[in-house]
mmCIF file of C-alpha atoms and ligand atoms in Angstrom:
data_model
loop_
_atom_site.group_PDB
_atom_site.id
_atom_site.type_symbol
_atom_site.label_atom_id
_atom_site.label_comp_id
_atom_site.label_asym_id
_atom_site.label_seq_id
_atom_site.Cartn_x
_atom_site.Cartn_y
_atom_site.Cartn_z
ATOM 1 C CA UNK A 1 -15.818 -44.370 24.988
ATOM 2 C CA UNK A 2 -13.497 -44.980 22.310
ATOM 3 C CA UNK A 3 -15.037 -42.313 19.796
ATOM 4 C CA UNK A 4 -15.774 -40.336 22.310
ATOM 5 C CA UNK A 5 -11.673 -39.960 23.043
ATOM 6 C CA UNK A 6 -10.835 -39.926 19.626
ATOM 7 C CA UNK A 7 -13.369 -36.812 19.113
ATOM 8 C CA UNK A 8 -11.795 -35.261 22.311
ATOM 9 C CA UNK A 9 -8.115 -35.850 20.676
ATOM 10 C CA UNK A 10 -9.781 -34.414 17.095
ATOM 11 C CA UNK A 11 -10.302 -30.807 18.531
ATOM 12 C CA UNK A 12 -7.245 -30.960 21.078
ATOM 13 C CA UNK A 13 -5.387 -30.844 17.766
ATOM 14 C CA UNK A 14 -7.392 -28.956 16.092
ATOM 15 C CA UNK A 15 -6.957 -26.571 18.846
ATOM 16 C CA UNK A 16 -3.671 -26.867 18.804
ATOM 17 C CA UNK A 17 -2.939 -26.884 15.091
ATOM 18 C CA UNK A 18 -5.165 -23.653 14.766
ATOM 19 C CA UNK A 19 -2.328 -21.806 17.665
ATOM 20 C CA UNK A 20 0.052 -23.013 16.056
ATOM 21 C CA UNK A 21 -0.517 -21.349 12.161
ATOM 22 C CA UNK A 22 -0.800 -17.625 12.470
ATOM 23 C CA UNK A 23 -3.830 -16.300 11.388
ATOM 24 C CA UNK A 24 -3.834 -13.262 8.825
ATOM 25 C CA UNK A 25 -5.781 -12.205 6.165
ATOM 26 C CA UNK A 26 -6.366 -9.767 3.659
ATOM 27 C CA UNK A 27 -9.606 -7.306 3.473
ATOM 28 C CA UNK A 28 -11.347 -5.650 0.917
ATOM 29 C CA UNK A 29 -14.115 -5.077 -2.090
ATOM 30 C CA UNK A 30 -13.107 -6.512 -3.999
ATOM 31 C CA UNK A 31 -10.467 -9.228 -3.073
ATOM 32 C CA UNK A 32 -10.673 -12.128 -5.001
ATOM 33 C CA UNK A 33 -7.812 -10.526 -7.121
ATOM 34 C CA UNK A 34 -5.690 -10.044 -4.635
ATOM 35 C CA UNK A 35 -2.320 -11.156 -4.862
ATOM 36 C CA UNK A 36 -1.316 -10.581 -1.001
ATOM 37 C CA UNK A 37 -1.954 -14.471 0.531
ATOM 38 C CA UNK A 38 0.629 -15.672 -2.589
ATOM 39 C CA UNK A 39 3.109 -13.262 -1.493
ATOM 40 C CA UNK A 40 2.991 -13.692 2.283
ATOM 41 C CA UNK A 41 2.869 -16.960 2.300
ATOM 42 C CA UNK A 42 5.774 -17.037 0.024
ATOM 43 C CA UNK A 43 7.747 -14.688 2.764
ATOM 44 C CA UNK A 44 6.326 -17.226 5.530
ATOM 45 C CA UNK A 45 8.271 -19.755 3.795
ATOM 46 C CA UNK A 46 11.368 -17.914 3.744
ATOM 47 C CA UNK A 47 11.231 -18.268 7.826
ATOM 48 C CA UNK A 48 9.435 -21.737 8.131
ATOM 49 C CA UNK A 49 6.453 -19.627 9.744
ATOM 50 C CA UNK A 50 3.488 -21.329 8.877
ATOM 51 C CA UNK A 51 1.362 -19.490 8.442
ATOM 52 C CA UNK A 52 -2.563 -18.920 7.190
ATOM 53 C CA UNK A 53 -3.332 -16.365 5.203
ATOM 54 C CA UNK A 54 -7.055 -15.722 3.899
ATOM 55 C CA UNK A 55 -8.735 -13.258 1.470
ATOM 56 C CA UNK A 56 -11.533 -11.566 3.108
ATOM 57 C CA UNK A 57 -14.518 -9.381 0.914
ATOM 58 C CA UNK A 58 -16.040 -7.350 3.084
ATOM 59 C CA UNK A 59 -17.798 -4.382 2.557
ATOM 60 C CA UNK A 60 -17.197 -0.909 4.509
ATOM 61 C CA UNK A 61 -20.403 -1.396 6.283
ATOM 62 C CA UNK A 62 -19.590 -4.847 7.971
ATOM 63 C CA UNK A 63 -15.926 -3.780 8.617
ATOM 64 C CA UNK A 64 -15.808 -2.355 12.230
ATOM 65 C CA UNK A 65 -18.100 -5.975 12.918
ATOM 66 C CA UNK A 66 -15.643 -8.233 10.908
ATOM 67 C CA UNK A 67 -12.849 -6.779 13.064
ATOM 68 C CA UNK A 68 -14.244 -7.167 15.641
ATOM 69 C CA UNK A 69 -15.179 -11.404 14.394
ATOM 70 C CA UNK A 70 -11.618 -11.698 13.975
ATOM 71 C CA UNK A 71 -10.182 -10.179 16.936
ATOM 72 C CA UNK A 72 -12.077 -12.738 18.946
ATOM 73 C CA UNK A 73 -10.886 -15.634 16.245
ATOM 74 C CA UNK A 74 -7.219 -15.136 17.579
ATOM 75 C CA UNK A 75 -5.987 -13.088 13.694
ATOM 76 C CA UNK A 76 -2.777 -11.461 14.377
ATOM 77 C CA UNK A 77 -2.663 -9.050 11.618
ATOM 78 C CA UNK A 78 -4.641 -7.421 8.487
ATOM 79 C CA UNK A 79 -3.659 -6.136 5.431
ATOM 80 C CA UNK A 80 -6.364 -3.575 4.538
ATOM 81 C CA UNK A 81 -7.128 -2.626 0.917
ATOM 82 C CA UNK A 82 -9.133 -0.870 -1.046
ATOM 83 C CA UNK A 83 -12.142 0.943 0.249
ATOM 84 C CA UNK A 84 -11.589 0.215 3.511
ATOM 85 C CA UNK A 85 -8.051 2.211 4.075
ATOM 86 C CA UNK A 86 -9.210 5.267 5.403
ATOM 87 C CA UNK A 87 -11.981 3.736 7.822
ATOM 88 C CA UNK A 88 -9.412 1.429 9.352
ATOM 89 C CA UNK A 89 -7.383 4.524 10.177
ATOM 90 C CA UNK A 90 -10.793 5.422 11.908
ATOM 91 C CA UNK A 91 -11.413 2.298 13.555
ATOM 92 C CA UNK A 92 -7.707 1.706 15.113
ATOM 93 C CA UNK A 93 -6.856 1.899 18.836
ATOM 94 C CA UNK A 94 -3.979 3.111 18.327
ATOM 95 C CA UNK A 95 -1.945 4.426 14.921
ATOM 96 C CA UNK A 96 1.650 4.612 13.871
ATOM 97 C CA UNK A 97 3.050 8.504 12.690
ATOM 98 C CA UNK A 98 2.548 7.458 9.488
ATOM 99 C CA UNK A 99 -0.761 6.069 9.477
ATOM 100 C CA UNK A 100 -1.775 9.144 11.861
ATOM 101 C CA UNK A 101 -0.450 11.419 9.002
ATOM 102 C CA UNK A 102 -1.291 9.908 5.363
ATOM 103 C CA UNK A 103 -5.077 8.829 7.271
ATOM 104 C CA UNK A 104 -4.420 5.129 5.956
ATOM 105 C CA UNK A 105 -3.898 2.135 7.092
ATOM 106 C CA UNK A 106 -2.833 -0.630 5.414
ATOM 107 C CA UNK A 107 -1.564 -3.251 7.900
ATOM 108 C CA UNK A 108 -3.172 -3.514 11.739
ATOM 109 C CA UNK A 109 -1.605 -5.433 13.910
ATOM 110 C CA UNK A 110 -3.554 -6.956 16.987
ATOM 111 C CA UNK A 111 -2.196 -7.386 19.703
ATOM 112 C CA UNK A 112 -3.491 -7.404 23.558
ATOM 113 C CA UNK A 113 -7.265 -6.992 22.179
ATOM 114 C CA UNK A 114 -6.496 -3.846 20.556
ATOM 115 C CA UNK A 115 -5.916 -2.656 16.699
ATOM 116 C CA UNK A 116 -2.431 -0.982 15.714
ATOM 117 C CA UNK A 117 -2.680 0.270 12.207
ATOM 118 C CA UNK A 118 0.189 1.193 10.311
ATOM 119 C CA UNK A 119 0.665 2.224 6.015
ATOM 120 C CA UNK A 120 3.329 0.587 4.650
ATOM 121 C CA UNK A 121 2.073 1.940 1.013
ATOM 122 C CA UNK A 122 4.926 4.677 0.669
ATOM 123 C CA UNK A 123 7.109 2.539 2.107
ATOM 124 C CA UNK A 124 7.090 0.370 -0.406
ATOM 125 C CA UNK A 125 6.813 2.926 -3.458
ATOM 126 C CA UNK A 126 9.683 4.234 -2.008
ATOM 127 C CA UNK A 127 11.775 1.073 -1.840
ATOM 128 C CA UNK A 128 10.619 -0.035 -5.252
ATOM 129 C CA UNK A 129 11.846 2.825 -7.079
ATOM 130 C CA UNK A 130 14.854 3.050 -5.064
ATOM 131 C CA UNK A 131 15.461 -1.204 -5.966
ATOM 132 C CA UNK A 132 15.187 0.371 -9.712
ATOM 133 C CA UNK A 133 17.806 2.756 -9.141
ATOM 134 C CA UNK A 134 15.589 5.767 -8.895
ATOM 135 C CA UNK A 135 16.027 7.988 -6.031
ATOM 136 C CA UNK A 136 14.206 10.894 -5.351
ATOM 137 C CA UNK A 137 16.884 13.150 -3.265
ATOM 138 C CA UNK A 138 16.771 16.940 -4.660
ATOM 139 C CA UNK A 139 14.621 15.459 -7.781
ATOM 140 C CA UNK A 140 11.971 17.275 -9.166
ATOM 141 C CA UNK A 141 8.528 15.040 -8.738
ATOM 142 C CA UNK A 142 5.365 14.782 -10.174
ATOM 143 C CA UNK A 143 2.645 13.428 -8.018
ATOM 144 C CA UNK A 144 -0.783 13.107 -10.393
ATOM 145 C CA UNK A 145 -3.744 12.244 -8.165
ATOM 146 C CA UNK A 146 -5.068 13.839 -4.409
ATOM 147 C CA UNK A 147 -7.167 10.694 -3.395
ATOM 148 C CA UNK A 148 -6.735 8.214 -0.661
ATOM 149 C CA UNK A 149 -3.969 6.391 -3.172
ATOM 150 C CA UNK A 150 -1.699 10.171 -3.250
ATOM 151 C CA UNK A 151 -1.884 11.222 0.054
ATOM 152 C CA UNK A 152 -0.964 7.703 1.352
ATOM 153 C CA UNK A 153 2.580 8.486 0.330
ATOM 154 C CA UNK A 154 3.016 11.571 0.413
ATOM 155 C CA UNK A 155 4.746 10.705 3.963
ATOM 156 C CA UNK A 156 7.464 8.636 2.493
ATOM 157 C CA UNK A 157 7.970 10.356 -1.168
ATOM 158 C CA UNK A 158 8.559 13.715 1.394
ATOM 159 C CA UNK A 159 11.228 11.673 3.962
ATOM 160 C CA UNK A 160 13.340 11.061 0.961
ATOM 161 C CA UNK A 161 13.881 15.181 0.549
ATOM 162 C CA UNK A 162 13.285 15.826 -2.906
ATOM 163 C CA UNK A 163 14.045 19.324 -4.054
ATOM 164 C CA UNK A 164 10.204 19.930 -5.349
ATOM 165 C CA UNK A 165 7.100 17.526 -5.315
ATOM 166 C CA UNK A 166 4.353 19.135 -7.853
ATOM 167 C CA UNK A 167 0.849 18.114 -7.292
ATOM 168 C CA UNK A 168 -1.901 17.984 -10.038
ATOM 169 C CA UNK A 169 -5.576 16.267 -10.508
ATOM 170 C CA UNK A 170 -8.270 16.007 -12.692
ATOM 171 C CA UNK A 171 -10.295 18.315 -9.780
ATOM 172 C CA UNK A 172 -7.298 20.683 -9.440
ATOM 173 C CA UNK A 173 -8.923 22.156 -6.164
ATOM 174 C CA UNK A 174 -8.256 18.869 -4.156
ATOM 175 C CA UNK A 175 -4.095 19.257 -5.146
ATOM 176 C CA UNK A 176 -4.349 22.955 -3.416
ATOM 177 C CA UNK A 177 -6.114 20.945 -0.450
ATOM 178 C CA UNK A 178 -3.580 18.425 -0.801
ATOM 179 C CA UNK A 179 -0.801 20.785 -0.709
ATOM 180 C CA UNK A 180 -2.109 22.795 2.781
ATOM 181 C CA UNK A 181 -1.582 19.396 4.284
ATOM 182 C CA UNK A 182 1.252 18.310 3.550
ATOM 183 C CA UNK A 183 3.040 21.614 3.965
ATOM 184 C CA UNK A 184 4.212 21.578 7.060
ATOM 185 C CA UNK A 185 5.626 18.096 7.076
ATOM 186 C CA UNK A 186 7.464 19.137 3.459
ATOM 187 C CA UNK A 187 8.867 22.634 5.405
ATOM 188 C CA UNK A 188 10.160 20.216 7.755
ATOM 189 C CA UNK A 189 12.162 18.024 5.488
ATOM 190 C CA UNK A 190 13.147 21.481 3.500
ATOM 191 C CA UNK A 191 11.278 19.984 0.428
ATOM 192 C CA UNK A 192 9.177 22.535 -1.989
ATOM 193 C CA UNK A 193 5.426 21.279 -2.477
ATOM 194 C CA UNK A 194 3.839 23.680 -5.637
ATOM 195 C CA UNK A 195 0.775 22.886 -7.193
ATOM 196 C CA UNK A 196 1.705 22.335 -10.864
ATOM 197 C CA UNK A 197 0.407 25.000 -13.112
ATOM 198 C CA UNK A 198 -0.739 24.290 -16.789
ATOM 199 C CA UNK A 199 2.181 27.278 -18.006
ATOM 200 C CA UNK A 200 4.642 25.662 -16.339
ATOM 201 C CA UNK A 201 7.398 24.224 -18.291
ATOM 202 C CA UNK A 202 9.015 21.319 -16.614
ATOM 203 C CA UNK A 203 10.793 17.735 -17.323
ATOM 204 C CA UNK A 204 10.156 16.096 -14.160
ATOM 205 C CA UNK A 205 12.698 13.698 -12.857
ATOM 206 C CA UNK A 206 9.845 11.605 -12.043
ATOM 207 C CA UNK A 207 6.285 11.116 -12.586
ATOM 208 C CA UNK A 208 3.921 9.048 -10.412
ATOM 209 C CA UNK A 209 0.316 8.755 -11.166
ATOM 210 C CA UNK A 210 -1.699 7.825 -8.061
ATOM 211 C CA UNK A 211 -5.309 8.502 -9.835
ATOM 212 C CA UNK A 212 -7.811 5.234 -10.532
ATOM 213 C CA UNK A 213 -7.891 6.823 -13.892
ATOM 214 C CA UNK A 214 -7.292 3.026 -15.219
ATOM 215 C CA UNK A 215 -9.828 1.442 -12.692
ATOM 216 C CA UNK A 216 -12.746 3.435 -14.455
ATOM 217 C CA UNK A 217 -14.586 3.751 -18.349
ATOM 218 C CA UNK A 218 -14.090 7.195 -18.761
ATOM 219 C CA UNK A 219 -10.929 8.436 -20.372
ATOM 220 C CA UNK A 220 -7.951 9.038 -17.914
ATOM 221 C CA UNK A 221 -7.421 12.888 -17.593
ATOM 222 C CA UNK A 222 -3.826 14.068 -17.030
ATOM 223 C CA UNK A 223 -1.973 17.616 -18.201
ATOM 224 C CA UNK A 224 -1.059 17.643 -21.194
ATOM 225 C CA UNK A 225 2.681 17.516 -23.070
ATOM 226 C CA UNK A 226 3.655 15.720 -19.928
ATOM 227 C CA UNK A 227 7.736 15.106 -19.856
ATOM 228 C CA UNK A 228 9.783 12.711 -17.293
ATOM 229 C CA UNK A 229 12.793 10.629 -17.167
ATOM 230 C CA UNK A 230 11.105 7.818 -15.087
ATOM 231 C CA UNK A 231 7.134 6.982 -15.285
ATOM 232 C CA UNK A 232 5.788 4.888 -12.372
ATOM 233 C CA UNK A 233 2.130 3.884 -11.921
ATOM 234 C CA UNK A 234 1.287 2.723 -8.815
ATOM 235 C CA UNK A 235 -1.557 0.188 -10.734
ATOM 236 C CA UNK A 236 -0.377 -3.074 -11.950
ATOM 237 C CA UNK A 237 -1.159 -5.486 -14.197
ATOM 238 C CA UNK A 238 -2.655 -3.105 -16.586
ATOM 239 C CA UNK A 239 -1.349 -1.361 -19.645
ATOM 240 C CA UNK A 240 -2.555 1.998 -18.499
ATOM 241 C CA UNK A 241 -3.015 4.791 -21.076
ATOM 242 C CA UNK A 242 -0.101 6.366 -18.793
ATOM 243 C CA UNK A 243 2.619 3.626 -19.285
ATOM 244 C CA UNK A 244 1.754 3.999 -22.837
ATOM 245 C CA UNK A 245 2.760 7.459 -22.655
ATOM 246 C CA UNK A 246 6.108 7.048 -20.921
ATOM 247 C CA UNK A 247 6.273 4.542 -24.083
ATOM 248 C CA UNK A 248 5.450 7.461 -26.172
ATOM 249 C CA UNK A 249 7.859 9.615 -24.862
ATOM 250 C CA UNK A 250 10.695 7.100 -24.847
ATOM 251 C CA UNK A 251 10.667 7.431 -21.162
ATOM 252 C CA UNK A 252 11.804 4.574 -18.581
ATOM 253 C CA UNK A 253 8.862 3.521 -16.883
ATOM 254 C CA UNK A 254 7.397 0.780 -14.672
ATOM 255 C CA UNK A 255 3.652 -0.347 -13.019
ATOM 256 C CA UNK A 256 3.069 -1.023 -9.477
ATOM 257 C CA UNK A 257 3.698 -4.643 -9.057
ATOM 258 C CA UNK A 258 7.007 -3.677 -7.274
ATOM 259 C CA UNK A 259 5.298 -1.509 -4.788
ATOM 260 C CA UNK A 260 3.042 -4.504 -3.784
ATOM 261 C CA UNK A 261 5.578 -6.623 -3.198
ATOM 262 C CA UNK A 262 7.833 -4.071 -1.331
ATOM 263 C CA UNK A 263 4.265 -2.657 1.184
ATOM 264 C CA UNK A 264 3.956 -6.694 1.861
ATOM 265 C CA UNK A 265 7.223 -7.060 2.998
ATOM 266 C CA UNK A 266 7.445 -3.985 4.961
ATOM 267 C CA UNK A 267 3.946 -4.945 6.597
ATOM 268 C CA UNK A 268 5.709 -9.059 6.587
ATOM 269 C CA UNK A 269 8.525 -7.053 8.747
ATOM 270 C CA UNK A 270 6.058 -5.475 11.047
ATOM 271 C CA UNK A 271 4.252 -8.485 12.149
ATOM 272 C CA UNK A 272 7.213 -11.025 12.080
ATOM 273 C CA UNK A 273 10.240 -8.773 12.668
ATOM 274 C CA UNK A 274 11.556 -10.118 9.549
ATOM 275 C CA UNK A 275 13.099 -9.074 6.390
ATOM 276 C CA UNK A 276 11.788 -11.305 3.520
ATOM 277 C CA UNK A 277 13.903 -11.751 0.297
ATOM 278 C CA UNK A 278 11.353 -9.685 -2.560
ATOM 279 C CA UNK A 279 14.022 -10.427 -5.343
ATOM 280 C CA UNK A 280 12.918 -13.554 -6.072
ATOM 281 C CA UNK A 281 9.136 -13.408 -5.853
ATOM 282 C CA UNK A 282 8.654 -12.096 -9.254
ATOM 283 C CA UNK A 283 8.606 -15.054 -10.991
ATOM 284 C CA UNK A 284 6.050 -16.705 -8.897
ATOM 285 C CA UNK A 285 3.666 -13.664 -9.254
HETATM 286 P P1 ATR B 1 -7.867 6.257 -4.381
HETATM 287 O O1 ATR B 1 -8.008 5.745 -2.981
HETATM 288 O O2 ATR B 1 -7.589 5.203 -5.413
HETATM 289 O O3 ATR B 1 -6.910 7.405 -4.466
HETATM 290 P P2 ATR B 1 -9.940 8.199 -4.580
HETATM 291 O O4 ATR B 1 -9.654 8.700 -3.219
HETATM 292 O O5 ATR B 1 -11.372 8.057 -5.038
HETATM 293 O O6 ATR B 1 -9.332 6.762 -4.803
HETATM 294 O O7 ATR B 1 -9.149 9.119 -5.646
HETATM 295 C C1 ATR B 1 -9.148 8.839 -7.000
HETATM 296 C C2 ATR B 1 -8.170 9.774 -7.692
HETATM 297 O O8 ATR B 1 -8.065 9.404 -9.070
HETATM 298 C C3 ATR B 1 -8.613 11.212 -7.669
HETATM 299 O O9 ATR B 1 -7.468 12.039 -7.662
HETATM 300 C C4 ATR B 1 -9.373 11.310 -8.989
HETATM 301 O O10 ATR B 1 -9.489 12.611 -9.518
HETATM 302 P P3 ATR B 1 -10.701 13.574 -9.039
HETATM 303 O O11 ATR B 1 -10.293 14.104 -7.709
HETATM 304 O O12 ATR B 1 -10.781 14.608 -10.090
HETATM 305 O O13 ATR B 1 -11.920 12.694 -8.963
HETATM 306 C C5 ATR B 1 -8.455 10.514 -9.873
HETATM 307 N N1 ATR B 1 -9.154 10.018 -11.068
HETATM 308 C C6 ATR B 1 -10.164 9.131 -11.143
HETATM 309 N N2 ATR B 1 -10.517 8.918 -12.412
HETATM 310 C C7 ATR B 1 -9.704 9.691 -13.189
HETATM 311 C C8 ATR B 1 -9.557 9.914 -14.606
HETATM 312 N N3 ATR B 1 -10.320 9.276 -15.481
HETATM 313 N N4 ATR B 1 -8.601 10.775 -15.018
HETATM 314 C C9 ATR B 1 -7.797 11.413 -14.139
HETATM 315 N N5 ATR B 1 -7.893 11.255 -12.803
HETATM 316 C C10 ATR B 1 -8.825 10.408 -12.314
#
């Protein structure tokens, strides 16, 4: 009788302990890198939310299932990384402007047995270039890149109404396919979106390269005599053959560790109407 009561107290707190720690994770292939638990749980902290955060490698094939899996385990948000952005956007009930526009989605939030995706990628470009003192109101802009990586902030880079965002890639056709649609949203904000031609003759104000040039073997393909007064790769961690030409050019430059930090606290404010402190993170990371 005894063990028997004990057992039943065991899972009452159990039980009770698992309601109490929010559930969220982090998915992807791979994920083992991934620096998202350290940060959010650092941001939990912050709060005294306690919260559990896992890392979760899943493959696209197993993701609507795995949703599903942790729908039903009580999880009340995901980030979503990389390759699974664009089928998340798929996969959603329901989908925030931006996620409905950029086809990403980044952070779902579950509520009410259904899926509300959201990107909080440009976002947090956005926010990490602005914390560097680098705004992009009537700038000129390069974006290199038209993959899932470009288009995914093309929503935010446009909302801060630059005077002209150029668009160039390796396969120039997908920056024409790029620029069809985005126009309308860049009319909108009265922001000029040009396909960059090789003639053209043009210090950029800044340069962003959204490509996985660095990810690959191959050598990373950009135009050539490139010229900017601020270089920012969204990749971190990496000295990219890019940074090394902002070095080159005695440009200012940064990676994308900022832009992590900045899309988990914008996703951290979506799920726990909170505003985490990202200044003092760094040193952790
Ligand atoms: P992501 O979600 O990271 O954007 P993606 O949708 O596969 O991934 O897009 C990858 C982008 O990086 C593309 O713009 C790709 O150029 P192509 O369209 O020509 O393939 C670009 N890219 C990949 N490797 C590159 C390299 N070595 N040099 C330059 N651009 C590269």
């Amino acid at each position: 009788k005894n063990i028997n009561l004990c057992t039943s107290s065991d899972t009452f707190y159990n039980n009770f302990m698992t309601k109490l720690n929010k559930k969220f994770a982090v998915l992807g292939h791979p994920i083992s890198h991934s620096l998202s638990p350290k940060i959010h749980q650092y941001f939990a902290s912050q709060f005294s939310i306690d919260l559990d955060y896992q890392r979760i490698d899943v493959e696209s094939m197993h993701f609507k299932k795995t949703l599903s899996d942790l729908k039903q385990k009580g999880y009340e948000g995901l980030n979503i990384t990389l390759p699974l952005k664009n089928l998340a956007y798929e996969i959603c009930d329901e989908l925030s402007p931006r996620a409905e526009q950029t086809k990403s989605v980044n952070t779902i939030s579950i509520k009410n047995d259904k899926l509300y995706g959201d990107t909080t990628d440009g976002l947090g470009l956005v926010t990490d270039l602005l914390t560097k003192n680098v705004s992009l109101e009537n700038k000129k802009i390069l974006v290199i890149g038209a993959g899932g990586a470009s288009n995914g902030v093309m929503f935010d880079l446009i909302s801060q109404q630059p005077q002209t965002i150029f668009l160039t890639n390796r396969t120039i056709s997908k920056s024409h396919d790029m620029a069809e649609t985005w126009s309308f949203l860049a009319k909108d904000n009265d922001v000029l979106l040009n396909v960059l031609s090789p003639k053209e003759n043009i210090t950029f104000d800044v340069i962003i390269n959204a490509t996985s040039s660095s990810l690959g073997n191959g050598n990373a393909i950009f135009p050539e005599n490139l010229k900017g007064h601020f270089w920012y790769d969204m990749m971190y961690g990496k000295q990219t053959s890019f940074l090394l030409m902002a070095e080159q050019n005695k440009a200012k430059f940064s990676d994308g560790l900022g832009m992590l930090v900045e899309q988990a606290a914008a996703a951290f404010n979506i799920w726990h109407h909170q505003k985490p402190d990202t200044k003092s993170i760094y040193q952790i990371l």
